[in-house]
mmCIF file of C-alpha atoms in Angstrom:
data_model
loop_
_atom_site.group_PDB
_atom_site.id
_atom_site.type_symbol
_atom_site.label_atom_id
_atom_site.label_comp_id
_atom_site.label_asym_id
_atom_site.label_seq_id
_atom_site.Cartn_x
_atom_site.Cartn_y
_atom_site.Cartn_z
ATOM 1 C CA UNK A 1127 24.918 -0.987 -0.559
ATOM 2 C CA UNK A 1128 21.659 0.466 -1.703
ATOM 3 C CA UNK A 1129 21.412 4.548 -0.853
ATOM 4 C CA UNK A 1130 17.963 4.893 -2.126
ATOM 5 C CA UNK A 1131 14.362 2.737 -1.968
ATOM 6 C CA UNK A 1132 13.776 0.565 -5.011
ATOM 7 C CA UNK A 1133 10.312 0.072 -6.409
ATOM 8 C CA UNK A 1134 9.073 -1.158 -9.163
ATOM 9 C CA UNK A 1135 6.340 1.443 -11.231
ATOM 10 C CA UNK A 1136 3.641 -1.598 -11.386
ATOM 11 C CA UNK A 1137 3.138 -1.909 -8.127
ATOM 12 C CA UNK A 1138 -0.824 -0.299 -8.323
ATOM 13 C CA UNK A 1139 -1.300 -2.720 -11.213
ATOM 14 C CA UNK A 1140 0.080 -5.552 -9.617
ATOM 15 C CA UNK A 1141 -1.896 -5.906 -6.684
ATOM 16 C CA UNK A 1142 -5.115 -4.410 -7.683
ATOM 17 C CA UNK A 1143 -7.743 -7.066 -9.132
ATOM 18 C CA UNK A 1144 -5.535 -9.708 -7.909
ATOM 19 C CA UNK A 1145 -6.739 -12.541 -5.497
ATOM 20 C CA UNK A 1146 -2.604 -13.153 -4.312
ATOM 21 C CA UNK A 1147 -0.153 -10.204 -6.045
ATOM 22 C CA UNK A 1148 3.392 -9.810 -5.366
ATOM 23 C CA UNK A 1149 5.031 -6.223 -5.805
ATOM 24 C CA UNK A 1150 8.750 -5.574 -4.937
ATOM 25 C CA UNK A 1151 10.545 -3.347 -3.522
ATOM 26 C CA UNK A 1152 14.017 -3.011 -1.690
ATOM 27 C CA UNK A 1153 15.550 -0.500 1.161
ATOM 28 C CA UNK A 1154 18.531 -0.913 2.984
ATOM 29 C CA UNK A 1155 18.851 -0.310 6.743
ATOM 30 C CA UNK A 1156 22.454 1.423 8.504
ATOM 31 C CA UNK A 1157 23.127 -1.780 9.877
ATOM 32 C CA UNK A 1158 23.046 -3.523 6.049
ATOM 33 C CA UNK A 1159 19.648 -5.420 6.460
ATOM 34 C CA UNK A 1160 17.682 -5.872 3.641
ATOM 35 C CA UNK A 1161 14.111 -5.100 3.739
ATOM 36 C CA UNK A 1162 11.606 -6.506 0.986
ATOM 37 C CA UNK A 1163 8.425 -6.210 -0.410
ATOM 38 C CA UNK A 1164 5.447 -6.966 -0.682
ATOM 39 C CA UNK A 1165 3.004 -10.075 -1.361
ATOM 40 C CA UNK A 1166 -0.695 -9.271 -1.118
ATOM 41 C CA UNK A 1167 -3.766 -10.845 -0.321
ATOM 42 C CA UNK A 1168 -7.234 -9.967 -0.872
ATOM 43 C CA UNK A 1169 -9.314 -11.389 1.755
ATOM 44 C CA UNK A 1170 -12.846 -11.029 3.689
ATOM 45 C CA UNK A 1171 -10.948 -11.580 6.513
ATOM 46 C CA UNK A 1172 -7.697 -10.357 8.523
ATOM 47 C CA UNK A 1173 -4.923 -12.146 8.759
ATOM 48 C CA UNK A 1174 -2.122 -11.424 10.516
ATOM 49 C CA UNK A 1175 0.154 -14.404 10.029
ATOM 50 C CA UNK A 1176 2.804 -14.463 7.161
ATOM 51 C CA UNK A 1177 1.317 -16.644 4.263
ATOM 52 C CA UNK A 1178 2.824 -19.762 3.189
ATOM 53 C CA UNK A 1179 3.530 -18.623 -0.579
ATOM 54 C CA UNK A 1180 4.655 -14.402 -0.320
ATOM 55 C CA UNK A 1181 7.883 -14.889 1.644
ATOM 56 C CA UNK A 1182 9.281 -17.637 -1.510
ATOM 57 C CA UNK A 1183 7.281 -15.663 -4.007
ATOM 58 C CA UNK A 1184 8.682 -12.317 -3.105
ATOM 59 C CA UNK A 1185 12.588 -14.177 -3.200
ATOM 60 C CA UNK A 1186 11.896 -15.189 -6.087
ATOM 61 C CA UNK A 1187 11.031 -12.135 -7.935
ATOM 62 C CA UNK A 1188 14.019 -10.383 -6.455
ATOM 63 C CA UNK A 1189 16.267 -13.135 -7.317
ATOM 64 C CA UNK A 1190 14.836 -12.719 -11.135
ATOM 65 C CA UNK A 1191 15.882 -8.680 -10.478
ATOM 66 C CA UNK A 1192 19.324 -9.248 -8.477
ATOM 67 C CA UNK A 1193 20.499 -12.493 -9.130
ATOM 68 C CA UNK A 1194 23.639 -11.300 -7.113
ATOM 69 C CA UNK A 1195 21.588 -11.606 -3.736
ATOM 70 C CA UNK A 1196 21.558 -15.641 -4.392
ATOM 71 C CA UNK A 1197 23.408 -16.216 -1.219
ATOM 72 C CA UNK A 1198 21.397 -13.933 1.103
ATOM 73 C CA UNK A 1199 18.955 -15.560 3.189
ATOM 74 C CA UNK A 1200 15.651 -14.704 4.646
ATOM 75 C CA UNK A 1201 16.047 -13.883 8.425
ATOM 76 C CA UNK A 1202 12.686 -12.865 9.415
ATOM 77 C CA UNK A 1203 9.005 -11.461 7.839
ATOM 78 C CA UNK A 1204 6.256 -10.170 9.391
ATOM 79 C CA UNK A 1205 2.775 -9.650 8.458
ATOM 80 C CA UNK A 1206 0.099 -6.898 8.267
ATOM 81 C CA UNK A 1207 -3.178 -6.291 7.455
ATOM 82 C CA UNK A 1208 -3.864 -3.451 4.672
ATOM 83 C CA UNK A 1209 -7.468 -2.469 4.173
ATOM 84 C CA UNK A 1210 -8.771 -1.772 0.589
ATOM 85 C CA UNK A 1211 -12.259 -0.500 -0.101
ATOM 86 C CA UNK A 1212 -14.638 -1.964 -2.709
ATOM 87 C CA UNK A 1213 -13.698 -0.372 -5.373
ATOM 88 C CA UNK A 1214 -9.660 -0.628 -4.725
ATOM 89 C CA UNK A 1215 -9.007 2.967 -3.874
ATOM 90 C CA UNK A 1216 -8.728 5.461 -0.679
ATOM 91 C CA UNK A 1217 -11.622 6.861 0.646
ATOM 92 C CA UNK A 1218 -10.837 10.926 1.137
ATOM 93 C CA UNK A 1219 -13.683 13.497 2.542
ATOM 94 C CA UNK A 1220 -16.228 13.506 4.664
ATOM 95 C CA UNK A 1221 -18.887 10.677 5.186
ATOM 96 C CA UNK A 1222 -22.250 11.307 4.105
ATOM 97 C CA UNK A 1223 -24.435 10.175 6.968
ATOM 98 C CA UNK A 1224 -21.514 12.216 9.886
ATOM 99 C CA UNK A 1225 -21.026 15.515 8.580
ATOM 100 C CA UNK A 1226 -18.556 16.053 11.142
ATOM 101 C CA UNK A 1227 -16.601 13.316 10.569
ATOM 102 C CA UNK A 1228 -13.850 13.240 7.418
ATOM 103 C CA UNK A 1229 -12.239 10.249 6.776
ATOM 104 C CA UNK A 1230 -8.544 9.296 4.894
ATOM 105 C CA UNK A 1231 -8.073 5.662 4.655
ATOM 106 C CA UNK A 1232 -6.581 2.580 2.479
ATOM 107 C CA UNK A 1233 -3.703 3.806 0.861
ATOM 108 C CA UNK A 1234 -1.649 1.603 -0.716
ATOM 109 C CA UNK A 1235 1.588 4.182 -1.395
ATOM 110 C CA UNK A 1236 1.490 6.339 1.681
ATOM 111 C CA UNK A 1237 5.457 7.313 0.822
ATOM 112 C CA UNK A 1238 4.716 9.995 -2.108
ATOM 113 C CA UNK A 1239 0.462 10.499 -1.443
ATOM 114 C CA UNK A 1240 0.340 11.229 2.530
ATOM 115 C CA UNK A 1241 2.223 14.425 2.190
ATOM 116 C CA UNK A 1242 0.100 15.712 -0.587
ATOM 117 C CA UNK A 1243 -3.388 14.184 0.762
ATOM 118 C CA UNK A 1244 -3.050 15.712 4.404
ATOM 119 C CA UNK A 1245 -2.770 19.257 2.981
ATOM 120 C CA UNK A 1246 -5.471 18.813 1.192
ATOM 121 C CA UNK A 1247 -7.481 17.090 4.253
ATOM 122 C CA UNK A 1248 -6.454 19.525 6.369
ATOM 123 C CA UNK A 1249 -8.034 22.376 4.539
ATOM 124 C CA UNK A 1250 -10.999 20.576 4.036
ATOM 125 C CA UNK A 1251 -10.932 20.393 7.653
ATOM 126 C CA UNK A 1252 -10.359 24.145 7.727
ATOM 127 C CA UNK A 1253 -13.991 24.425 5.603
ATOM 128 C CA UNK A 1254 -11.638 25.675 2.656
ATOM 129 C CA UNK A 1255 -13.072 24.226 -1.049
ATOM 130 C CA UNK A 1256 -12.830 20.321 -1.610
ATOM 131 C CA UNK A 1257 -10.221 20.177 -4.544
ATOM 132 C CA UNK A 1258 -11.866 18.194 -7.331
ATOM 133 C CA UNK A 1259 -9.330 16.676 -7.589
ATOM 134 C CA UNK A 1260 -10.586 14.204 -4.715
ATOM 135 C CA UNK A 1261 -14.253 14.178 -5.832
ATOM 136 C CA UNK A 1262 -13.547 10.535 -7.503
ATOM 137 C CA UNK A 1263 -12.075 9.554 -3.932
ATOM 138 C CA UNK A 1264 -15.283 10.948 -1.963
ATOM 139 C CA UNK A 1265 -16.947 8.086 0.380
ATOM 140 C CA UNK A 1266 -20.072 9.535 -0.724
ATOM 141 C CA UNK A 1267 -19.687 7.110 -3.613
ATOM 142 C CA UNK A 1268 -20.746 4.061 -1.948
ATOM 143 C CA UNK A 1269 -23.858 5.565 -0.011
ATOM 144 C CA UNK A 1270 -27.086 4.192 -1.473
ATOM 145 C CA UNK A 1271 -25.497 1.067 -2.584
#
């Protein structure tokens, strides 16, 4: 029985500059499922089918980790698309060309950033000072490119 999530601390390195990356990570449900995670694609395009190699890839890695799970099987997956900006990381503030229209997007760790990030959106909202903080995050940093 797991009582707490499992991740592993490389999970920003693994999937960033990575055409296919797989990062794991392990919670257990009430009922005793097993969820898994994570293979990653980068990709022009959204897809929103499971891909042929992350289901065996991500077994594998948590078979290397807990070779005690050898006998548990995979039951289902499901698929997702997770958006990622140029550069790899969230875009936080306000767009250049809308100023009334702030933006927070592609996360890749929502869990221990959201709670943090929407204070600080929301006073931004509130026309309180733009912690610096967030100035390498702006999405003023791709305008004129």
């Amino acid at each position: 029985v797991l009582y707490n999530h499992i991740g592993l601390a490389d999970f920003y390195e693994t999937i960033h500059n990575s055409a296919r990356a797989i990062s794991v990570g392990a919670a257990q449900q009430k009922n005793g499922t097993l969820l898994i995670t994570q293979a990653v694609e980068m990709s022009p395009v959204i897809h929103r089918a499971n891909s042929s190699w992350g289901p065996p890839g991500i077994a594998r890695e948590m078979l290397a980790l807990f070779p005690t799970l050898a006998q548990v099987r995979i039951v289902r997956s499901w698929a997702a698309p997770s958006p990622f900006m140029p550069d790899e990381h969230p875009a936080i503030g306000w767009l250049p060309e809308l100023s009334n229209l702030c933006v927070a997007t592609c996360f890749h760790l929502t869990i221990t950033t959201i709670p943090v990030v929407s204070k600080l959106i929301a006073g931004m909202i509130l026309g309180e000072a733009v912690d610096p903080a967030l100035d390498e995050f702006t999405p003023a940093r791709f305008a004129n490119k």
